[in-house]
mmCIF file of C-alpha atoms and ligand atoms in Angstrom:
data_model
loop_
_atom_site.group_PDB
_atom_site.id
_atom_site.type_symbol
_atom_site.label_atom_id
_atom_site.label_comp_id
_atom_site.label_asym_id
_atom_site.label_seq_id
_atom_site.Cartn_x
_atom_site.Cartn_y
_atom_site.Cartn_z
ATOM 1 C CA MET A 1 78.437 72.684 120.130
ATOM 2 C CA ASN A 2 76.379 75.061 122.286
ATOM 3 C CA GLN A 3 74.152 77.764 120.826
ATOM 4 C CA LEU A 4 76.695 80.574 121.148
ATOM 5 C CA LEU A 5 79.474 78.587 119.488
ATOM 6 C CA GLU A 6 77.054 77.596 116.721
ATOM 7 C CA THR A 7 76.314 81.276 116.038
ATOM 8 C CA LEU A 8 80.032 82.100 115.955
ATOM 9 C CA HIS A 9 80.699 79.099 113.734
ATOM 10 C CA GLU A 10 78.017 80.206 111.268
ATOM 11 C CA LYS A 11 79.572 83.658 111.019
ATOM 12 C CA LEU A 12 82.982 82.123 110.381
ATOM 13 C CA GLN A 13 81.495 79.849 107.703
ATOM 14 C CA LYS A 14 79.969 82.906 106.021
ATOM 15 C CA ARG A 15 83.400 84.552 105.941
ATOM 16 C CA LYS A 16 84.862 81.437 104.334
ATOM 17 C CA GLN A 17 82.123 81.446 101.684
ATOM 18 C CA GLU A 18 82.809 85.113 100.955
ATOM 19 C CA GLY A 19 86.505 84.362 100.549
ATOM 20 C CA ASN A 20 87.725 86.636 103.323
ATOM 21 C CA PHE A 21 88.383 84.276 106.239
ATOM 22 C CA ARG A 22 91.403 85.377 108.254
ATOM 23 C CA ALA A 23 93.983 83.036 109.812
ATOM 24 C CA LEU A 24 97.381 83.636 111.401
ATOM 25 C CA LYS A 25 100.493 82.540 109.562
ATOM 26 C CA PRO A 26 104.103 82.755 110.752
ATOM 27 C CA GLN A 27 106.335 85.379 109.098
ATOM 28 C CA SER A 28 107.321 84.109 105.682
ATOM 29 C CA SER A 29 110.772 83.777 104.204
ATOM 30 C CA LEU A 30 109.614 85.457 100.986
ATOM 31 C CA VAL A 31 111.059 88.799 99.876
ATOM 32 C CA ASP A 32 109.375 91.415 102.069
ATOM 33 C CA PHE A 33 107.049 93.643 100.053
ATOM 34 C CA SER A 34 104.388 93.804 102.728
ATOM 35 C CA SER A 35 105.736 94.895 106.117
ATOM 36 C CA ASN A 36 105.675 98.477 107.372
ATOM 37 C CA ASP A 37 109.399 98.301 108.169
ATOM 38 C CA TYR A 38 110.086 100.915 105.459
ATOM 39 C CA LEU A 39 113.652 101.716 106.536
ATOM 40 C CA GLY A 40 114.557 98.215 107.682
ATOM 41 C CA LEU A 41 115.096 99.343 111.280
ATOM 42 C CA ALA A 42 113.293 96.315 112.721
ATOM 43 C CA ARG A 43 116.119 94.205 111.292
ATOM 44 C CA ASN A 44 119.012 96.666 111.678
ATOM 45 C CA GLU A 45 122.037 95.158 113.415
ATOM 46 C CA ILE A 46 123.668 98.462 114.392
ATOM 47 C CA LEU A 47 120.444 99.686 115.951
ATOM 48 C CA GLN A 48 120.131 96.443 117.900
ATOM 49 C CA ILE A 49 123.696 96.814 119.224
ATOM 50 C CA ASN A 50 123.031 100.438 120.224
ATOM 51 C CA ILE A 51 119.861 99.451 122.080
ATOM 52 C CA GLU A 52 121.655 96.656 123.913
ATOM 53 C CA LYS A 53 124.538 98.993 124.892
ATOM 54 C CA GLU A 54 122.038 101.476 126.338
ATOM 55 C CA LEU A 55 120.281 98.716 128.292
ATOM 56 C CA GLN A 56 123.606 97.544 129.695
ATOM 57 C CA LYS A 57 124.307 101.030 131.066
ATOM 58 C CA LEU A 58 121.395 100.625 133.491
ATOM 59 C CA PRO A 59 122.524 99.732 137.035
ATOM 60 C CA GLN A 60 119.949 96.933 137.336
ATOM 61 C CA PRO A 61 117.879 94.720 135.032
ATOM 62 C CA HIS A 62 114.734 96.320 133.623
ATOM 63 C CA LEU A 63 112.328 93.951 131.971
ATOM 64 C CA GLY A 64 108.634 94.729 132.506
ATOM 65 C CA ALA A 65 107.411 98.262 133.300
ATOM 66 C CA THR A 66 105.807 96.955 136.566
ATOM 67 C CA GLY A 67 102.761 99.210 136.374
ATOM 68 C CA SER A 68 100.825 101.869 134.526
ATOM 69 C CA ARG A 69 102.397 105.225 133.654
ATOM 70 C CA LEU A 70 100.635 106.943 136.568
ATOM 71 C CA LEU A 71 101.834 104.325 139.062
ATOM 72 C CA SER A 72 105.226 102.610 138.802
ATOM 73 C CA GLY A 73 105.567 102.560 134.981
ATOM 74 C CA THR A 74 107.245 105.932 134.315
ATOM 75 C CA HIS A 75 111.014 105.321 134.367
ATOM 76 C CA PRO A 76 112.937 108.643 134.209
ATOM 77 C CA TYR A 77 114.101 107.541 130.734
ATOM 78 C CA VAL A 78 110.487 107.820 129.485
ATOM 79 C CA LEU A 79 110.134 111.444 130.583
ATOM 80 C CA GLU A 80 113.466 112.284 128.948
ATOM 81 C CA LEU A 81 112.291 110.514 125.797
ATOM 82 C CA GLU A 82 109.052 112.502 125.739
ATOM 83 C CA THR A 83 111.049 115.730 125.993
ATOM 84 C CA PHE A 84 113.380 114.489 123.223
ATOM 85 C CA LEU A 85 110.408 113.629 120.997
ATOM 86 C CA ALA A 86 108.646 116.943 121.675
ATOM 87 C CA LYS A 87 111.814 118.636 120.391
ATOM 88 C CA ILE A 88 112.027 116.465 117.274
ATOM 89 C CA PHE A 89 108.325 116.967 116.566
ATOM 90 C CA GLN A 90 108.562 120.705 117.348
ATOM 91 C CA ALA A 91 105.706 120.612 119.825
ATOM 92 C CA GLU A 92 105.081 122.016 123.266
ATOM 93 C CA ALA A 93 104.528 118.553 124.712
ATOM 94 C CA CYS A 94 104.403 114.866 123.862
ATOM 95 C CA LEU A 95 102.864 111.756 125.432
ATOM 96 C CA ILE A 96 103.739 108.160 124.614
ATOM 97 C CA PHE A 97 101.024 105.500 124.437
ATOM 98 C CA ASN A 98 101.514 101.738 124.211
ATOM 99 C CA SER A 99 100.335 101.631 120.611
ATOM 100 C CA GLY A 100 98.876 103.773 117.875
ATOM 101 C CA TYR A 101 95.625 101.870 118.198
ATOM 102 C CA GLN A 102 95.302 102.774 121.883
ATOM 103 C CA LEU A 103 96.292 106.362 121.235
ATOM 104 C CA ASN A 104 93.794 106.845 118.426
ATOM 105 C CA THR A 105 90.922 105.369 120.384
ATOM 106 C CA ALA A 106 91.932 107.545 123.348
ATOM 107 C CA ILE A 107 92.165 110.887 121.590
ATOM 108 C CA LEU A 108 88.776 110.698 119.899
ATOM 109 C CA ALA A 109 87.084 109.112 122.905
ATOM 110 C CA THR A 110 88.520 111.700 125.293
ATOM 111 C CA ILE A 111 88.967 115.118 123.694
ATOM 112 C CA PRO A 112 85.761 115.850 121.726
ATOM 113 C CA GLN A 113 82.942 116.538 124.200
ATOM 114 C CA LYS A 114 79.209 115.863 124.074
ATOM 115 C CA ASN A 115 78.159 118.815 121.918
ATOM 116 C CA ASP A 116 81.126 118.564 119.579
ATOM 117 C CA VAL A 117 81.327 117.229 116.042
ATOM 118 C CA ILE A 118 83.988 114.953 114.549
ATOM 119 C CA LEU A 119 84.482 115.022 110.768
ATOM 120 C CA CYS A 120 86.587 112.093 109.596
ATOM 121 C CA ASP A 121 88.011 111.348 106.184
ATOM 122 C CA GLU A 122 86.236 108.181 105.037
ATOM 123 C CA LEU A 123 89.557 106.328 104.720
ATOM 124 C CA ILE A 124 90.905 106.898 108.242
ATOM 125 C CA HIS A 125 92.349 103.939 110.105
ATOM 126 C CA ALA A 126 90.172 101.488 112.076
ATOM 127 C CA SER A 127 91.646 102.764 115.365
ATOM 128 C CA LEU A 128 90.350 106.302 114.723
ATOM 129 C CA ARG A 129 86.956 104.874 113.756
ATOM 130 C CA GLU A 130 86.942 102.993 117.034
ATOM 131 C CA GLY A 131 87.795 106.198 118.905
ATOM 132 C CA LYS A 132 85.011 108.191 117.284
ATOM 133 C CA ASN A 133 82.545 105.384 118.101
ATOM 134 C CA LEU A 134 83.527 105.680 121.764
ATOM 135 C CA SER A 135 83.104 109.453 121.738
ATOM 136 C CA LEU A 136 80.031 111.268 123.024
ATOM 137 C CA ALA A 137 80.377 113.731 120.131
ATOM 138 C CA GLN A 138 78.465 113.320 116.878
ATOM 139 C CA SER A 139 80.613 112.070 114.034
ATOM 140 C CA TYR A 140 80.404 112.079 110.260
ATOM 141 C CA TYR A 141 82.581 111.058 107.344
ATOM 142 C CA PHE A 142 83.562 113.283 104.448
ATOM 143 C CA ARG A 143 84.577 111.830 101.091
ATOM 144 C CA HIS A 144 88.244 110.903 100.871
ATOM 145 C CA SER A 145 90.399 114.061 100.553
ATOM 146 C CA ASP A 146 87.367 115.846 99.071
ATOM 147 C CA LEU A 147 87.721 119.505 100.049
ATOM 148 C CA GLU A 148 84.290 120.467 98.752
ATOM 149 C CA ASP A 149 82.565 117.807 100.814
ATOM 150 C CA LEU A 150 84.626 118.742 103.879
ATOM 151 C CA GLU A 151 83.742 122.414 103.467
ATOM 152 C CA LYS A 152 80.036 121.617 103.072
ATOM 153 C CA LYS A 153 80.101 119.732 106.368
ATOM 154 C CA LEU A 154 82.166 122.417 108.113
ATOM 155 C CA GLN A 155 79.621 125.025 106.997
ATOM 156 C CA LYS A 156 76.738 122.914 108.240
ATOM 157 C CA PHE A 157 78.153 122.338 111.723
ATOM 158 C CA GLN A 158 79.711 125.750 112.198
ATOM 159 C CA GLU A 159 76.228 127.066 112.817
ATOM 160 C CA LYS A 160 75.699 124.789 115.829
ATOM 161 C CA PRO A 161 76.055 126.744 119.075
ATOM 162 C CA HIS A 162 78.791 125.939 121.636
ATOM 163 C CA SER A 163 80.385 123.084 119.735
ATOM 164 C CA HIS A 164 83.910 122.420 118.625
ATOM 165 C CA ILE A 165 84.535 120.764 115.290
ATOM 166 C CA PHE A 166 87.367 118.258 114.896
ATOM 167 C CA VAL A 167 88.691 117.224 111.493
ATOM 168 C CA VAL A 168 90.555 113.904 111.425
ATOM 169 C CA VAL A 169 92.873 112.855 108.592
ATOM 170 C CA GLU A 170 96.051 110.861 107.935
ATOM 171 C CA SER A 171 99.045 112.543 106.297
ATOM 172 C CA VAL A 172 99.966 109.396 104.326
ATOM 173 C CA TYR A 173 96.961 107.089 103.989
ATOM 174 C CA SER A 174 97.727 103.574 105.154
ATOM 175 C CA MET A 175 95.660 101.706 102.583
ATOM 176 C CA ASP A 176 96.176 103.894 99.506
ATOM 177 C CA GLY A 177 99.569 105.500 100.084
ATOM 178 C CA ASP A 178 98.263 108.883 98.949
ATOM 179 C CA ILE A 179 98.960 112.139 100.786
ATOM 180 C CA ALA A 180 96.207 114.334 102.223
ATOM 181 C CA PRO A 181 95.844 117.849 100.733
ATOM 182 C CA LEU A 182 96.977 119.275 104.072
ATOM 183 C CA PRO A 183 97.593 122.942 103.169
ATOM 184 C CA GLU A 184 93.997 123.187 101.893
ATOM 185 C CA ILE A 185 92.579 121.236 104.838
ATOM 186 C CA ILE A 186 94.482 123.500 107.248
ATOM 187 C CA ASN A 187 93.039 126.572 105.512
ATOM 188 C CA LEU A 188 89.510 125.201 105.776
ATOM 189 C CA CYS A 189 90.017 124.384 109.454
ATOM 190 C CA LYS A 190 91.269 127.941 110.061
ATOM 191 C CA GLN A 191 88.368 129.429 108.130
ATOM 192 C CA TYR A 192 85.759 127.457 110.097
ATOM 193 C CA GLY A 193 87.565 127.401 113.441
ATOM 194 C CA ALA A 194 87.962 123.596 113.411
ATOM 195 C CA TYR A 195 90.629 121.578 115.237
ATOM 196 C CA LEU A 196 92.750 119.377 112.998
ATOM 197 C CA ILE A 197 94.085 115.974 114.102
ATOM 198 C CA VAL A 198 96.627 114.316 111.788
ATOM 199 C CA ASP A 199 97.691 110.680 112.065
ATOM 200 C CA GLU A 200 101.303 110.485 110.820
ATOM 201 C CA ALA A 201 101.669 106.710 111.343
ATOM 202 C CA HIS A 202 102.937 106.059 107.812
ATOM 203 C CA SER A 203 105.082 109.175 107.512
ATOM 204 C CA THR A 204 106.938 108.888 110.837
ATOM 205 C CA GLY A 205 110.615 108.242 110.168
ATOM 206 C CA ILE A 206 110.470 108.514 106.389
ATOM 207 C CA TYR A 207 110.167 112.303 106.028
ATOM 208 C CA GLY A 208 112.417 114.951 107.550
ATOM 209 C CA LYS A 209 116.101 114.844 108.458
ATOM 210 C CA GLN A 210 115.302 113.487 111.904
ATOM 211 C CA GLY A 211 112.380 111.337 110.776
ATOM 212 C CA GLU A 212 109.947 113.948 112.055
ATOM 213 C CA GLY A 213 107.248 113.115 109.513
ATOM 214 C CA TYR A 214 105.355 114.782 106.717
ATOM 215 C CA CYS A 215 103.757 117.793 108.431
ATOM 216 C CA ILE A 216 107.009 119.216 109.759
ATOM 217 C CA SER A 217 108.873 118.425 106.546
ATOM 218 C CA GLN A 218 106.308 120.626 104.740
ATOM 219 C CA ASN A 219 106.254 123.224 107.530
ATOM 220 C CA LEU A 220 102.558 122.590 108.148
ATOM 221 C CA HIS A 221 102.749 121.592 111.797
ATOM 222 C CA GLN A 222 102.035 124.943 113.459
ATOM 223 C CA ASP A 223 98.337 124.964 112.664
ATOM 224 C CA ILE A 224 97.569 121.387 113.636
ATOM 225 C CA PHE A 225 95.847 120.754 116.967
ATOM 226 C CA ALA A 226 97.339 117.271 117.488
ATOM 227 C CA ARG A 227 99.721 115.041 115.565
ATOM 228 C CA ILE A 228 99.997 111.285 116.077
ATOM 229 C CA TYR A 229 103.228 109.388 115.412
ATOM 230 C CA THR A 230 103.590 105.626 115.632
ATOM 231 C CA PHE A 231 106.760 103.625 116.253
ATOM 232 C CA GLY A 232 105.734 100.215 114.916
ATOM 233 C CA LYS A 233 106.295 101.097 111.272
ATOM 234 C CA ALA A 234 109.424 102.901 109.943
ATOM 235 C CA ILE A 235 110.802 103.199 113.491
ATOM 236 C CA GLY A 236 110.841 99.380 113.634
ATOM 237 C CA GLY A 237 109.701 99.179 117.260
ATOM 238 C CA HIS A 238 106.455 99.624 119.137
ATOM 239 C CA GLY A 239 104.315 102.360 120.687
ATOM 240 C CA ALA A 240 103.077 105.765 119.568
ATOM 241 C CA CYS A 241 103.035 109.352 120.707
ATOM 242 C CA ILE A 242 100.805 112.376 120.445
ATOM 243 C CA THR A 243 102.146 115.916 120.242
ATOM 244 C CA GLY A 244 100.316 119.135 120.988
ATOM 245 C CA SER A 245 99.884 121.722 123.705
ATOM 246 C CA LYS A 246 100.739 121.087 127.374
ATOM 247 C CA ILE A 247 97.058 121.352 128.244
ATOM 248 C CA LEU A 248 96.133 118.665 125.714
ATOM 249 C CA ILE A 249 98.766 116.319 127.130
ATOM 250 C CA GLU A 250 97.779 116.992 130.760
ATOM 251 C CA TYR A 251 94.147 116.372 129.837
ATOM 252 C CA LEU A 252 95.017 112.999 128.278
ATOM 253 C CA ILE A 253 97.094 111.993 131.320
ATOM 254 C CA ASN A 254 94.064 112.739 133.484
ATOM 255 C CA PHE A 255 91.200 111.466 131.347
ATOM 256 C CA ALA A 256 92.391 109.047 128.643
ATOM 257 C CA ARG A 257 91.402 105.620 129.903
ATOM 258 C CA ALA A 258 93.547 103.811 127.298
ATOM 259 C CA PHE A 259 96.549 105.664 128.753
ATOM 260 C CA ILE A 260 95.664 105.356 132.430
ATOM 261 C CA TYR A 261 94.481 101.777 132.805
ATOM 262 C CA THR A 262 97.254 99.753 131.194
ATOM 263 C CA THR A 263 100.785 98.657 132.028
ATOM 264 C CA ALA A 264 103.402 100.882 130.386
ATOM 265 C CA LEU A 265 105.739 99.614 127.660
ATOM 266 C CA PRO A 266 108.914 97.857 128.786
ATOM 267 C CA LEU A 267 112.002 100.088 128.938
ATOM 268 C CA HIS A 268 113.478 98.259 125.949
ATOM 269 C CA SER A 269 110.735 99.742 123.733
ATOM 270 C CA TYR A 270 111.484 103.312 124.855
ATOM 271 C CA ILE A 271 115.199 102.825 124.289
ATOM 272 C CA HIS A 272 114.419 101.444 120.840
ATOM 273 C CA ILE A 273 112.415 104.578 119.976
ATOM 274 C CA ARG A 274 115.194 106.954 121.045
ATOM 275 C CA LYS A 275 117.974 105.008 119.363
ATOM 276 C CA ALA A 276 115.930 104.614 116.161
ATOM 277 C CA PHE A 277 115.444 108.383 115.808
ATOM 278 C CA GLU A 278 119.164 108.908 116.459
ATOM 279 C CA HIS A 279 119.931 106.239 113.867
ATOM 280 C CA ILE A 280 117.744 107.910 111.234
ATOM 281 C CA ALA A 281 119.393 111.314 111.811
ATOM 282 C CA GLU A 282 122.855 109.739 111.480
ATOM 283 C CA ASN A 283 121.949 107.592 108.454
ATOM 284 C CA ILE A 284 119.817 109.801 106.279
ATOM 285 C CA TYR A 285 120.832 107.698 103.269
ATOM 286 C CA LEU A 286 118.190 105.177 104.434
ATOM 287 C CA GLN A 287 115.445 107.609 103.426
ATOM 288 C CA GLU A 288 117.282 108.369 100.171
ATOM 289 C CA ASN A 289 117.489 104.615 99.442
ATOM 290 C CA LEU A 290 113.776 104.265 100.074
ATOM 291 C CA TYR A 291 112.851 107.070 97.682
ATOM 292 C CA GLN A 292 115.203 105.689 95.049
ATOM 293 C CA LYS A 293 113.430 102.317 95.325
ATOM 294 C CA ILE A 294 110.014 103.976 94.973
ATOM 295 C CA THR A 295 111.152 105.698 91.748
ATOM 296 C CA LEU A 296 112.575 102.427 90.457
ATOM 297 C CA PHE A 297 109.291 100.607 91.107
ATOM 298 C CA LYS A 298 107.154 103.292 89.488
ATOM 299 C CA THR A 299 109.416 103.550 86.446
ATOM 300 C CA ALA A 300 109.413 99.769 85.936
ATOM 301 C CA LEU A 301 105.597 99.765 85.930
ATOM 302 C CA GLN A 302 105.023 102.813 83.748
ATOM 303 C CA ASN A 303 103.769 100.645 80.877
ATOM 304 C CA LEU A 304 101.475 98.565 83.064
ATOM 305 C CA SER A 305 98.268 97.653 81.229
ATOM 306 C CA HIS A 306 94.986 95.842 82.111
ATOM 307 C CA ILE A 307 95.284 96.828 85.768
ATOM 308 C CA GLN A 308 96.061 100.190 87.329
ATOM 309 C CA LEU A 309 98.819 101.348 89.665
ATOM 310 C CA LYS A 310 97.394 104.007 91.967
ATOM 311 C CA GLU A 311 99.148 107.398 91.937
ATOM 312 C CA SER A 312 101.423 107.373 94.997
ATOM 313 C CA PHE A 313 104.883 108.736 95.739
ATOM 314 C CA THR A 314 105.115 106.977 99.094
ATOM 315 C CA PRO A 315 106.369 103.467 99.956
ATOM 316 C CA ILE A 316 102.763 102.241 99.857
ATOM 317 C CA GLN A 317 101.948 101.261 96.258
ATOM 318 C CA ILE A 318 98.555 99.947 95.239
ATOM 319 C CA LEU A 319 97.661 97.627 92.382
ATOM 320 C CA LYS A 320 93.953 97.931 91.639
ATOM 321 C CA ILE A 321 92.814 94.444 90.689
ATOM 322 C CA GLY A 322 89.101 94.095 91.553
ATOM 323 C CA GLY A 323 87.232 91.010 92.792
ATOM 324 C CA ASN A 324 88.180 88.925 95.829
ATOM 325 C CA GLU A 325 89.038 85.797 93.861
ATOM 326 C CA ARG A 326 90.994 87.602 91.113
ATOM 327 C CA THR A 327 92.946 89.668 93.640
ATOM 328 C CA LYS A 328 93.722 86.617 95.771
ATOM 329 C CA LEU A 329 94.906 84.698 92.708
ATOM 330 C CA PHE A 330 97.133 87.602 91.593
ATOM 331 C CA ALA A 331 98.719 87.811 95.054
ATOM 332 C CA GLN A 332 99.105 84.040 95.256
ATOM 333 C CA LYS A 333 100.945 83.940 91.909
ATOM 334 C CA LEU A 334 103.343 86.648 93.115
ATOM 335 C CA GLN A 335 103.866 84.749 96.372
ATOM 336 C CA GLU A 336 104.674 81.591 94.388
ATOM 337 C CA LYS A 337 107.394 83.600 92.630
ATOM 338 C CA GLY A 338 108.890 84.445 96.033
ATOM 339 C CA PHE A 339 107.383 87.863 96.829
ATOM 340 C CA ASP A 340 105.515 88.549 100.035
ATOM 341 C CA VAL A 341 102.637 90.752 98.851
ATOM 342 C CA ARG A 342 99.178 90.798 100.379
ATOM 343 C CA PRO A 343 95.717 91.158 98.863
ATOM 344 C CA VAL A 344 93.285 93.564 100.520
ATOM 345 C CA LEU A 345 89.812 92.153 100.017
ATOM 346 C CA SER A 346 86.236 93.257 100.544
ATOM 347 C CA PRO A 347 84.737 94.026 103.052
ATOM 348 C CA THR A 348 88.018 95.726 104.160
ATOM 349 C CA VAL A 349 87.674 97.662 100.883
ATOM 350 C CA LYS A 350 84.477 98.152 98.854
ATOM 351 C CA ALA A 351 83.409 95.166 96.728
ATOM 352 C CA GLY A 352 84.915 95.534 93.245
ATOM 353 C CA GLU A 353 87.770 97.719 94.553
ATOM 354 C CA GLU A 354 90.003 94.943 95.881
ATOM 355 C CA ILE A 355 93.727 95.694 95.726
ATOM 356 C CA ILE A 356 97.201 94.377 96.285
ATOM 357 C CA ARG A 357 99.107 96.591 98.695
ATOM 358 C CA ILE A 358 102.846 96.614 98.049
ATOM 359 C CA CYS A 359 105.194 98.180 100.595
ATOM 360 C CA LEU A 360 108.615 99.197 99.371
ATOM 361 C CA HIS A 361 111.626 99.282 101.669
ATOM 362 C CA ALA A 362 115.091 100.806 101.714
ATOM 363 C CA PHE A 363 116.489 97.256 101.905
ATOM 364 C CA ASN A 364 114.687 95.836 98.848
ATOM 365 C CA THR A 365 117.372 95.308 96.222
ATOM 366 C CA GLU A 366 117.123 96.729 92.710
ATOM 367 C CA GLN A 367 117.017 93.184 91.388
ATOM 368 C CA GLU A 368 114.134 92.213 93.701
ATOM 369 C CA ILE A 369 112.136 95.230 92.558
ATOM 370 C CA ALA A 370 112.883 94.583 88.877
ATOM 371 C CA GLU A 371 111.807 90.922 89.233
ATOM 372 C CA LEU A 372 108.632 91.839 91.122
ATOM 373 C CA CYS A 373 107.673 94.365 88.440
ATOM 374 C CA ARG A 374 108.480 91.948 85.616
ATOM 375 C CA ASN A 375 106.080 89.423 87.159
ATOM 376 C CA ILE A 376 103.374 92.042 87.732
ATOM 377 C CA LEU A 377 103.551 93.071 84.052
ATOM 378 C CA ILE A 378 103.122 89.439 82.956
ATOM 379 C CA LEU A 379 100.323 88.593 85.418
ATOM 380 C CA ALA A 380 98.381 91.757 84.583
ATOM 381 C CA LYS A 381 97.884 90.381 81.066
ATOM 382 C CA GLU A 382 97.150 86.803 82.172
ATOM 383 C CA ILE A 383 94.742 87.139 85.105
HETATM 384 C C1 PLP B 401 97.152 105.089 110.026
HETATM 385 C C2 PLP B 401 97.367 104.214 111.204
HETATM 386 N N1 PLP B 401 97.147 104.719 112.432
HETATM 387 C C3 PLP B 401 97.322 103.968 113.525
HETATM 388 C C4 PLP B 401 97.730 102.659 113.442
HETATM 389 C C5 PLP B 401 97.876 101.848 114.685
HETATM 390 O O1 PLP B 401 99.184 101.887 115.126
HETATM 391 P P1 PLP B 401 99.789 100.696 116.006
HETATM 392 O O2 PLP B 401 100.163 99.614 115.040
HETATM 393 O O3 PLP B 401 100.941 101.320 116.710
HETATM 394 O O4 PLP B 401 98.716 100.239 116.946
HETATM 395 C C6 PLP B 401 97.996 102.103 112.198
HETATM 396 C C7 PLP B 401 98.466 100.698 112.103
HETATM 397 O O5 PLP B 401 98.227 99.965 111.226
HETATM 398 C C8 PLP B 401 97.804 102.895 111.047
HETATM 399 O O6 PLP B 401 98.026 102.402 109.825
#
């Protein structure tokens, strides 16, 4: 082994000792309580048929995009889709990126300028962290959903001359399933002249009659500088889009490297996005099913003792276990009973705050949820 590989090997060994070594496993046949496919669209037969019908309407085969969006990768269908999405998301303009990760790195790397300040909630997604690290602006975290801490930081940086302040939050937090106090955050941003960016990855599709997400469903969208929607979760496909003003979108087309220097998505992905939004609007019962399942889960665990269920009214439900080994064992026992649940270990979360993240879906049956909860109640007393 050469010196470089030895160094890498040592780091991997350290991970193993700490109990957080990662390895790829094929999708399991266990009951799905871990995927982000909240509405079951990634496995929806009718949606698949509709996508195939749309593909067959094309006069010639369309597999790869053949180039980046600025070169050969913008099929007319994509422009129509962006107009369609701008309408659904009630925005002046919309731009699709290949993934939420690329989009989030792009927006924070591209829009805030050298003298600007980025204030991020401490629990924002890794992709937004990556974006802020690429930015020339200064960046700081405020405590999770802590309005006092946010205001303190807004006050501090408001006094800096010639700078713009950006506040970055998620509407539904991916790791905790809680919802940001958006009306209050919007008020603070207005008061201090800050620009708000909201990542709606985990609310896309599951709120609003057309799946338009949390902000619009609460009529909060008007005062938000940019909203980010992803299509790999409840939409069951791939890709992401940003909505905002025409100038914002034109700026990204011209300056966002993660948009410019990559091959566009294949047409199939764009068709999937359009057909999925149509499917949600025509089958609103899917959202109703999901919310019914969330209530069922929470009711079944209302007498949970020894461990805590985090307060959440979204499909993301968190069991606070604590300790890498204890959390892994808890998850393993549930997996042995046939449930696909995943532990979230330190250093992904702080040491001592390890959790099991359970994702509920419209397609989980009442019996599956009842059985899962029955096992959680037993294990909570045993482990
Ligand atoms: C909050 C949040 N934003 C962005 C992303 C990235 O989206 P994508 O999976 O489309 O890259 C994720 C994915 O896990 C996420 O949870």
